[in-house]
mmCIF file of C-alpha atoms in Angstrom:
data_model
loop_
_atom_site.group_PDB
_atom_site.id
_atom_site.type_symbol
_atom_site.label_atom_id
_atom_site.label_comp_id
_atom_site.label_asym_id
_atom_site.label_seq_id
_atom_site.Cartn_x
_atom_site.Cartn_y
_atom_site.Cartn_z
ATOM 1 C CA MET N 140 -10.686 21.052 19.849
ATOM 2 C CA GLY N 141 -10.111 17.735 18.596
ATOM 3 C CA ASN N 142 -6.922 15.629 18.848
ATOM 4 C CA HIS N 143 -5.139 12.558 17.331
ATOM 5 C CA GLU N 144 -2.003 10.940 17.576
ATOM 6 C CA THR N 145 0.676 8.134 16.952
ATOM 7 C CA ASP N 146 3.725 6.773 17.738
ATOM 8 C CA LYS N 147 5.445 10.186 16.633
ATOM 9 C CA LYS N 148 2.881 12.316 15.246
ATOM 10 C CA PHE N 149 -0.349 14.491 16.825
ATOM 11 C CA THR N 150 -2.918 16.131 14.870
ATOM 12 C CA TRP N 151 -4.476 19.052 16.730
ATOM 13 C CA VAL N 152 -7.618 19.819 15.396
ATOM 14 C CA ILE N 153 -8.143 24.070 17.407
ATOM 15 C CA LYS N 154 -11.906 24.657 16.469
ATOM 16 C CA ASN N 155 -13.107 28.855 16.784
ATOM 17 C CA PHE N 156 -9.903 30.001 15.288
ATOM 18 C CA ASN N 157 -10.884 33.752 15.157
ATOM 19 C CA SER N 158 -12.253 34.022 18.346
ATOM 20 C CA LEU N 159 -8.647 32.634 19.695
ATOM 21 C CA ASP N 160 -7.148 34.935 22.691
ATOM 22 C CA SER N 161 -3.752 35.495 21.838
ATOM 23 C CA ASP N 162 -2.038 35.106 24.657
ATOM 24 C CA GLY N 163 -1.473 32.283 23.928
ATOM 25 C CA VAL N 164 -3.562 28.012 22.900
ATOM 26 C CA TYR N 165 -2.650 24.936 24.704
ATOM 27 C CA SER N 166 -2.982 21.461 23.447
ATOM 28 C CA ASP N 167 -3.778 17.928 24.968
ATOM 29 C CA THR N 168 -1.073 16.422 26.716
ATOM 30 C CA PHE N 169 0.736 13.670 24.396
ATOM 31 C CA LYS N 170 3.742 10.892 23.903
ATOM 32 C CA ALA N 171 5.841 10.579 21.839
ATOM 33 C CA GLY N 172 9.424 8.874 21.617
ATOM 34 C CA ARG N 173 7.922 8.484 25.778
ATOM 35 C CA CYS N 174 8.076 11.639 26.218
ATOM 36 C CA LYS N 175 5.223 14.353 27.322
ATOM 37 C CA TRP N 176 4.583 17.581 25.522
ATOM 38 C CA HIS N 177 2.111 19.278 24.161
ATOM 39 C CA LEU N 178 2.128 22.025 21.633
ATOM 40 C CA VAL N 179 0.947 26.319 22.057
ATOM 41 C CA VAL N 180 -0.421 28.405 18.718
ATOM 42 C CA TYR N 181 -0.754 31.797 19.279
ATOM 43 C CA PRO N 182 -2.255 33.182 16.857
ATOM 44 C CA GLN N 183 -0.898 36.714 16.995
ATOM 45 C CA ARG N 184 -2.417 39.972 14.346
ATOM 46 C CA TYR N 185 0.431 42.382 13.146
ATOM 47 C CA ASP N 186 -0.388 45.596 10.610
ATOM 48 C CA ASN N 187 3.195 45.353 9.815
ATOM 49 C CA CYS N 188 4.161 42.627 8.699
ATOM 50 C CA GLY N 189 2.077 42.396 5.726
ATOM 51 C CA TYR N 190 -0.650 39.813 6.495
ATOM 52 C CA ASP N 191 -4.223 39.094 8.633
ATOM 53 C CA THR N 192 -2.237 37.191 10.864
ATOM 54 C CA CYS N 193 0.851 36.123 12.069
ATOM 55 C CA VAL N 194 0.843 32.810 13.625
ATOM 56 C CA SER N 195 3.511 31.501 16.278
ATOM 57 C CA LEU N 196 3.840 28.036 16.983
ATOM 58 C CA TYR N 197 5.630 25.757 19.276
ATOM 59 C CA LEU N 198 6.382 22.286 20.447
ATOM 60 C CA CYS N 199 6.974 22.417 24.744
ATOM 61 C CA VAL N 200 8.269 19.982 26.846
ATOM 62 C CA SER N 201 4.826 18.859 29.260
ATOM 63 C CA ASP N 202 5.755 18.764 33.233
ATOM 64 C CA SER N 203 9.062 19.983 32.960
ATOM 65 C CA GLU N 204 9.755 20.817 36.573
ATOM 66 C CA SER N 205 8.917 17.239 37.761
ATOM 67 C CA LEU N 206 11.699 16.107 35.662
ATOM 68 C CA PRO N 207 15.860 15.360 37.409
ATOM 69 C CA THR N 208 18.144 17.504 37.601
ATOM 70 C CA GLY N 209 20.389 17.540 34.465
ATOM 71 C CA TRP N 210 17.248 16.262 31.713
ATOM 72 C CA ARG N 211 18.661 16.700 28.333
ATOM 73 C CA ARG N 212 16.361 15.394 25.289
ATOM 74 C CA HIS N 213 17.614 15.739 21.387
ATOM 75 C CA VAL N 214 14.936 16.273 19.197
ATOM 76 C CA LYS N 215 13.875 16.348 14.925
ATOM 77 C CA VAL N 216 10.692 18.186 15.156
ATOM 78 C CA SER N 217 8.158 19.240 12.394
ATOM 79 C CA LEU N 218 5.209 21.325 12.690
ATOM 80 C CA THR N 219 2.604 21.737 9.705
ATOM 81 C CA MET N 220 -0.631 24.446 9.572
ATOM 82 C CA VAL N 221 -2.317 21.972 6.991
ATOM 83 C CA ASN N 222 -4.371 23.360 4.104
ATOM 84 C CA GLU N 223 -7.033 21.420 3.415
ATOM 85 C CA PHE N 224 -7.833 22.811 0.105
ATOM 86 C CA PRO N 225 -6.452 20.541 -3.153
ATOM 87 C CA GLY N 226 -3.233 21.035 -5.058
ATOM 88 C CA ILE N 227 -2.359 24.187 -2.053
ATOM 89 C CA PRO N 228 0.696 23.190 0.052
ATOM 90 C CA SER N 229 0.648 23.076 4.119
ATOM 91 C CA HIS N 230 2.458 24.582 5.910
ATOM 92 C CA MET N 231 5.876 23.428 7.626
ATOM 93 C CA GLN N 232 8.553 24.191 8.879
ATOM 94 C CA GLU N 233 11.345 21.465 10.345
ATOM 95 C CA THR N 234 13.799 21.689 13.263
ATOM 96 C CA GLN N 235 16.085 19.841 15.489
ATOM 97 C CA GLY N 236 17.571 20.456 19.022
ATOM 98 C CA TRP N 237 18.262 19.724 22.500
ATOM 99 C CA PHE N 238 15.684 20.511 25.273
ATOM 100 C CA ASP N 239 16.561 21.544 28.517
ATOM 101 C CA GLU N 240 16.090 23.062 32.547
ATOM 102 C CA LYS N 241 16.441 26.322 30.922
ATOM 103 C CA ASN N 242 15.330 25.747 27.533
ATOM 104 C CA THR N 243 11.402 23.871 27.349
ATOM 105 C CA THR N 244 10.273 24.712 23.932
ATOM 106 C CA LEU N 245 10.760 24.937 20.584
ATOM 107 C CA GLY N 246 9.451 26.280 17.629
ATOM 108 C CA PHE N 247 8.663 29.188 14.966
ATOM 109 C CA SER N 248 7.075 31.918 14.865
ATOM 110 C CA MET N 249 5.544 33.771 12.385
ATOM 111 C CA PHE N 250 3.940 31.489 10.051
ATOM 112 C CA CYS N 251 2.318 33.998 7.773
ATOM 113 C CA ILE N 252 0.079 33.042 5.831
ATOM 114 C CA GLY N 253 -2.210 35.694 3.712
ATOM 115 C CA GLY N 254 -5.899 36.676 4.173
ATOM 116 C CA PHE N 255 -5.803 33.861 7.328
ATOM 117 C CA PRO N 256 -8.284 33.866 9.176
ATOM 118 C CA SER N 257 -10.076 36.200 7.198
ATOM 119 C CA ARG N 258 -11.588 34.233 5.632
ATOM 120 C CA ASP N 259 -11.612 30.355 4.830
ATOM 121 C CA ASN N 260 -8.854 30.190 2.359
ATOM 122 C CA GLY N 261 -7.239 25.904 3.635
ATOM 123 C CA PHE N 262 -6.029 27.094 5.779
ATOM 124 C CA LEU N 263 -8.668 27.759 7.715
ATOM 125 C CA ILE N 264 -12.557 26.300 7.539
ATOM 126 C CA ASN N 265 -15.236 26.261 8.944
ATOM 127 C CA GLY N 266 -13.579 28.076 11.601
ATOM 128 C CA GLU N 267 -11.417 25.163 12.780
ATOM 129 C CA VAL N 268 -7.473 25.311 12.513
ATOM 130 C CA LYS N 269 -5.735 21.867 11.689
ATOM 131 C CA ILE N 270 -1.891 21.198 13.141
ATOM 132 C CA VAL N 271 0.319 18.675 13.016
ATOM 133 C CA ALA N 272 3.325 17.587 15.083
ATOM 134 C CA GLU N 273 5.752 15.699 14.361
ATOM 135 C CA VAL N 274 7.944 14.350 16.832
ATOM 136 C CA ASP N 275 11.241 12.384 16.675
ATOM 137 C CA VAL N 276 12.976 12.369 20.339
ATOM 138 C CA LEU N 277 17.088 10.704 18.903
ATOM 139 C CA GLU N 278 18.927 10.749 22.392
ATOM 140 C CA VAL N 279 17.421 11.012 25.900
ATOM 141 C CA ILE N 280 19.675 12.051 28.695
ATOM 142 C CA GLY N 281 17.786 11.964 32.284
ATOM 143 C CA ASN N 282 14.947 9.409 33.486
ATOM 144 C CA PHE N 283 11.739 9.395 31.008
ATOM 145 C CA ASP N 284 8.600 11.116 31.939
ATOM 146 C CA VAL N 285 6.932 7.923 31.011
ATOM 147 C CA PRO N 286 7.705 4.754 32.395
ATOM 148 C CA GLU N 287 6.688 1.769 30.530
ATOM 149 C CA GLY N 288 7.678 0.978 26.455
ATOM 150 C CA ASN N 289 11.308 0.598 24.962
ATOM 151 C CA ILE N 290 12.636 3.163 22.234
ATOM 152 C CA ASP N 291 14.081 3.163 19.040
ATOM 153 C CA ILE N 292 17.755 3.040 18.779
ATOM 154 C CA ASN N 293 19.101 2.197 14.846
ATOM 155 C CA GLY N 294 16.918 -0.354 14.269
ATOM 156 C CA PHE N 295 17.234 -1.408 17.966
ATOM 157 C CA GLN N 296 14.332 -1.514 20.867
ATOM 158 C CA VAL N 297 16.440 -0.441 24.218
ATOM 159 C CA PRO N 298 14.629 -0.393 27.334
ATOM 160 C CA PRO N 299 15.051 2.942 28.986
ATOM 161 C CA SER N 300 17.856 1.823 31.557
ATOM 162 C CA GLN N 301 20.317 0.672 28.621
ATOM 163 C CA VAL N 302 19.538 4.051 26.468
ATOM 164 C CA GLU N 303 22.619 5.834 27.973
ATOM 165 C CA SER N 304 25.044 3.395 27.023
ATOM 166 C CA VAL N 305 23.101 2.066 23.976
ATOM 167 C CA ASN N 306 24.034 5.798 22.661
ATOM 168 C CA SER N 307 27.687 5.916 23.803
ATOM 169 C CA LEU N 308 28.080 2.568 22.196
ATOM 170 C CA PHE N 309 26.819 4.050 18.866
ATOM 171 C CA GLU N 310 28.628 7.281 19.310
ATOM 172 C CA LYS N 311 32.143 5.477 19.698
ATOM 173 C CA TYR N 312 31.552 2.825 17.237
ATOM 174 C CA PRO N 313 29.160 4.405 14.343
ATOM 175 C CA GLY N 314 30.122 1.283 12.199
ATOM 176 C CA PHE N 315 29.809 -1.543 14.430
ATOM 177 C CA ALA N 316 26.157 -2.723 13.490
ATOM 178 C CA SER N 317 26.010 -1.586 9.995
ATOM 179 C CA LYS N 318 26.063 -5.219 8.884
ATOM 180 C CA HIS N 319 23.199 -6.856 10.843
ATOM 181 C CA CYS N 320 20.422 -5.975 9.566
ATOM 182 C CA PRO N 321 18.613 -6.569 13.337
ATOM 183 C CA LYS N 322 14.825 -8.356 11.509
ATOM 184 C CA ASN N 323 13.590 -9.955 14.689
ATOM 185 C CA PRO N 324 13.683 -7.103 17.244
ATOM 186 C CA HIS N 325 14.165 -9.856 19.847
ATOM 187 C CA LEU N 326 16.660 -11.601 18.632
ATOM 188 C CA GLY N 327 17.832 -7.862 18.063
ATOM 189 C CA LYS N 328 18.124 -6.999 21.310
ATOM 190 C CA ALA N 329 19.228 -9.902 22.755
ATOM 191 C CA TYR N 330 22.078 -9.680 20.259
ATOM 192 C CA LEU N 331 22.799 -5.872 21.356
ATOM 193 C CA ASN N 332 22.720 -7.087 25.513
ATOM 194 C CA VAL N 333 25.773 -9.343 24.749
ATOM 195 C CA ILE N 334 27.893 -6.452 23.099
ATOM 196 C CA LEU N 335 26.841 -4.246 25.931
ATOM 197 C CA SER N 336 28.220 -6.626 28.675
ATOM 198 C CA LEU N 337 31.071 -7.477 26.221
ATOM 199 C CA THR N 338 31.567 -3.997 27.450
ATOM 200 C CA GLU N 339 31.632 -3.686 30.769
ATOM 201 C CA THR N 340 33.761 -7.105 30.704
ATOM 202 C CA MET N 341 37.019 -5.761 28.611
ATOM 203 C CA SER N 342 36.697 -2.673 30.301
ATOM 204 C CA LYS N 343 38.361 -4.510 34.365
ATOM 205 C CA SER N 344 41.679 -4.438 34.351
ATOM 206 C CA PRO N 345 42.707 -7.885 33.181
ATOM 207 C CA GLU N 346 43.817 -8.966 37.358
ATOM 208 C CA LYS N 347 39.846 -9.335 37.612
ATOM 209 C CA LEU N 348 39.490 -11.429 34.392
ATOM 210 C CA SER N 349 39.350 -14.884 35.472
ATOM 211 C CA ASN N 350 40.339 -17.309 32.838
ATOM 212 C CA GLY N 351 36.772 -19.095 32.743
ATOM 213 C CA ASP N 352 35.920 -14.620 32.440
ATOM 214 C CA LEU N 353 38.608 -15.007 29.411
ATOM 215 C CA ALA N 354 36.922 -17.521 27.325
ATOM 216 C CA GLU N 355 33.464 -16.955 27.739
ATOM 217 C CA ALA N 356 33.978 -13.200 26.604
ATOM 218 C CA TYR N 357 35.823 -15.499 23.594
ATOM 219 C CA SER N 358 33.033 -17.005 22.744
ATOM 220 C CA ALA N 359 29.802 -14.611 23.786
ATOM 221 C CA LEU N 360 32.527 -12.453 20.739
ATOM 222 C CA ARG N 361 32.720 -14.816 18.114
ATOM 223 C CA TYR N 362 29.272 -15.381 18.671
ATOM 224 C CA VAL N 363 28.076 -12.265 17.959
ATOM 225 C CA THR N 364 30.390 -11.470 14.761
ATOM 226 C CA GLU N 365 29.032 -14.719 13.764
ATOM 227 C CA ALA N 366 25.964 -13.056 13.521
ATOM 228 C CA GLY N 367 27.494 -9.077 11.197
ATOM 229 C CA PHE N 368 28.673 -7.245 14.761
ATOM 230 C CA LYS N 369 32.030 -5.817 13.642
ATOM 231 C CA LEU N 370 33.600 -5.508 17.133
ATOM 232 C CA ASP N 371 37.667 -4.654 16.335
ATOM 233 C CA TRP N 372 38.533 -3.360 19.846
ATOM 234 C CA LEU N 373 36.760 -5.476 21.904
ATOM 235 C CA GLU N 374 38.571 -7.994 19.752
ATOM 236 C CA LYS N 375 42.016 -6.070 20.259
ATOM 237 C CA THR N 376 41.044 -5.346 24.141
ATOM 238 C CA LEU N 377 40.650 -9.094 24.530
ATOM 239 C CA LYS N 378 43.606 -10.756 22.909
ATOM 240 C CA GLU N 379 45.779 -7.861 24.258
ATOM 241 C CA THR N 380 44.449 -9.349 27.585
ATOM 242 C CA GLY N 381 44.413 -12.868 26.176
ATOM 243 C CA GLU N 382 48.626 -12.251 26.395
ATOM 244 C CA THR N 383 48.683 -11.065 28.762
ATOM 245 C CA ARG N 384 47.194 -14.117 30.540
ATOM 246 C CA LEU N 385 49.008 -16.459 28.737
ATOM 247 C CA GLN N 386 52.627 -14.767 29.686
ATOM 248 C CA ASP N 387 51.560 -15.252 33.752
ATOM 249 C CA ILE N 388 50.652 -18.472 33.157
ATOM 250 C CA GLU N 389 54.013 -19.457 31.319
ATOM 251 C CA GLU N 390 56.163 -17.612 33.940
ATOM 252 C CA GLU N 391 53.454 -19.557 36.702
ATOM 253 C CA LEU N 392 54.321 -22.108 35.086
ATOM 254 C CA LYS N 393 58.188 -21.679 35.009
ATOM 255 C CA ASP N 394 58.351 -21.311 38.847
ATOM 256 C CA LEU N 395 56.253 -24.315 39.420
ATOM 257 C CA LYS N 396 58.911 -27.086 37.564
ATOM 258 C CA VAL N 397 61.454 -25.076 39.593
ATOM 259 C CA LYS N 398 59.868 -26.188 42.933
ATOM 260 C CA CYS N 399 59.201 -29.148 41.052
ATOM 261 C CA ALA N 400 63.061 -29.646 40.661
ATOM 262 C CA ASP N 401 63.860 -28.507 43.863
ATOM 263 C CA MET N 402 60.991 -31.107 45.303
ATOM 264 C CA ASP N 403 62.461 -34.437 42.951
ATOM 265 C CA ALA N 404 66.292 -33.083 44.794
ATOM 266 C CA LEU N 405 64.554 -32.988 48.046
ATOM 267 C CA LEU N 406 63.509 -36.489 46.872
ATOM 268 C CA LYS N 407 66.549 -37.925 46.420
ATOM 269 C CA PHE N 408 69.287 -36.596 48.835
ATOM 270 C CA LEU N 409 65.874 -37.849 51.808
#
């Protein structure tokens, strides 16, 4: 059996398809979205469906037992049985859904193809069947089973440690990056790091933020908004925190003026 994979696409050429066991045939493991997967095909024959053969095809999570408790993956997948004859469409099914500890497979039963596999008809050529899987990992909860590399989230290259934070950011404020097009992935990553740091800073209570923290937050906010990011919620929080801090400073100044006046009076008395 031959295999070929790209970033999101995996091609599986199954040889001697007519002689396969109907209990299921497994592909090699491949990677997509920095996760490990494999395909399973069931070439079952049904006399009551009106076709020679109905094929079931599934995408499965590899090594699911080794993943951490509570892991989940949201995936968009298309599975295609390729027809090699010109002008004859391939058989493709597409869906999206969640994988988790209880649901480690996703796919389609009944690739029902007339005359298959009794003769060469485009789907079966010299005993071979070609299957193509395209896997787009939309979201991952829990650790990855493949540690290297970044994940693309809405055009931003995100390291595994920030995936949950960035996904949460886009869920809460889906339009915050709509006016920014990160042509340089490294610069886009830098902007995103600043925004995540700002979000963490402004989530603290005003009492825990020093005047220096607020000044740095203001400079960072101006930096990313000038780059095209819309951060209304951070601007509002920073303004409210600044106003609260200003009121505190004014109260401190009043107390200081009173103390200075008392000191002047004491000096005159002495």
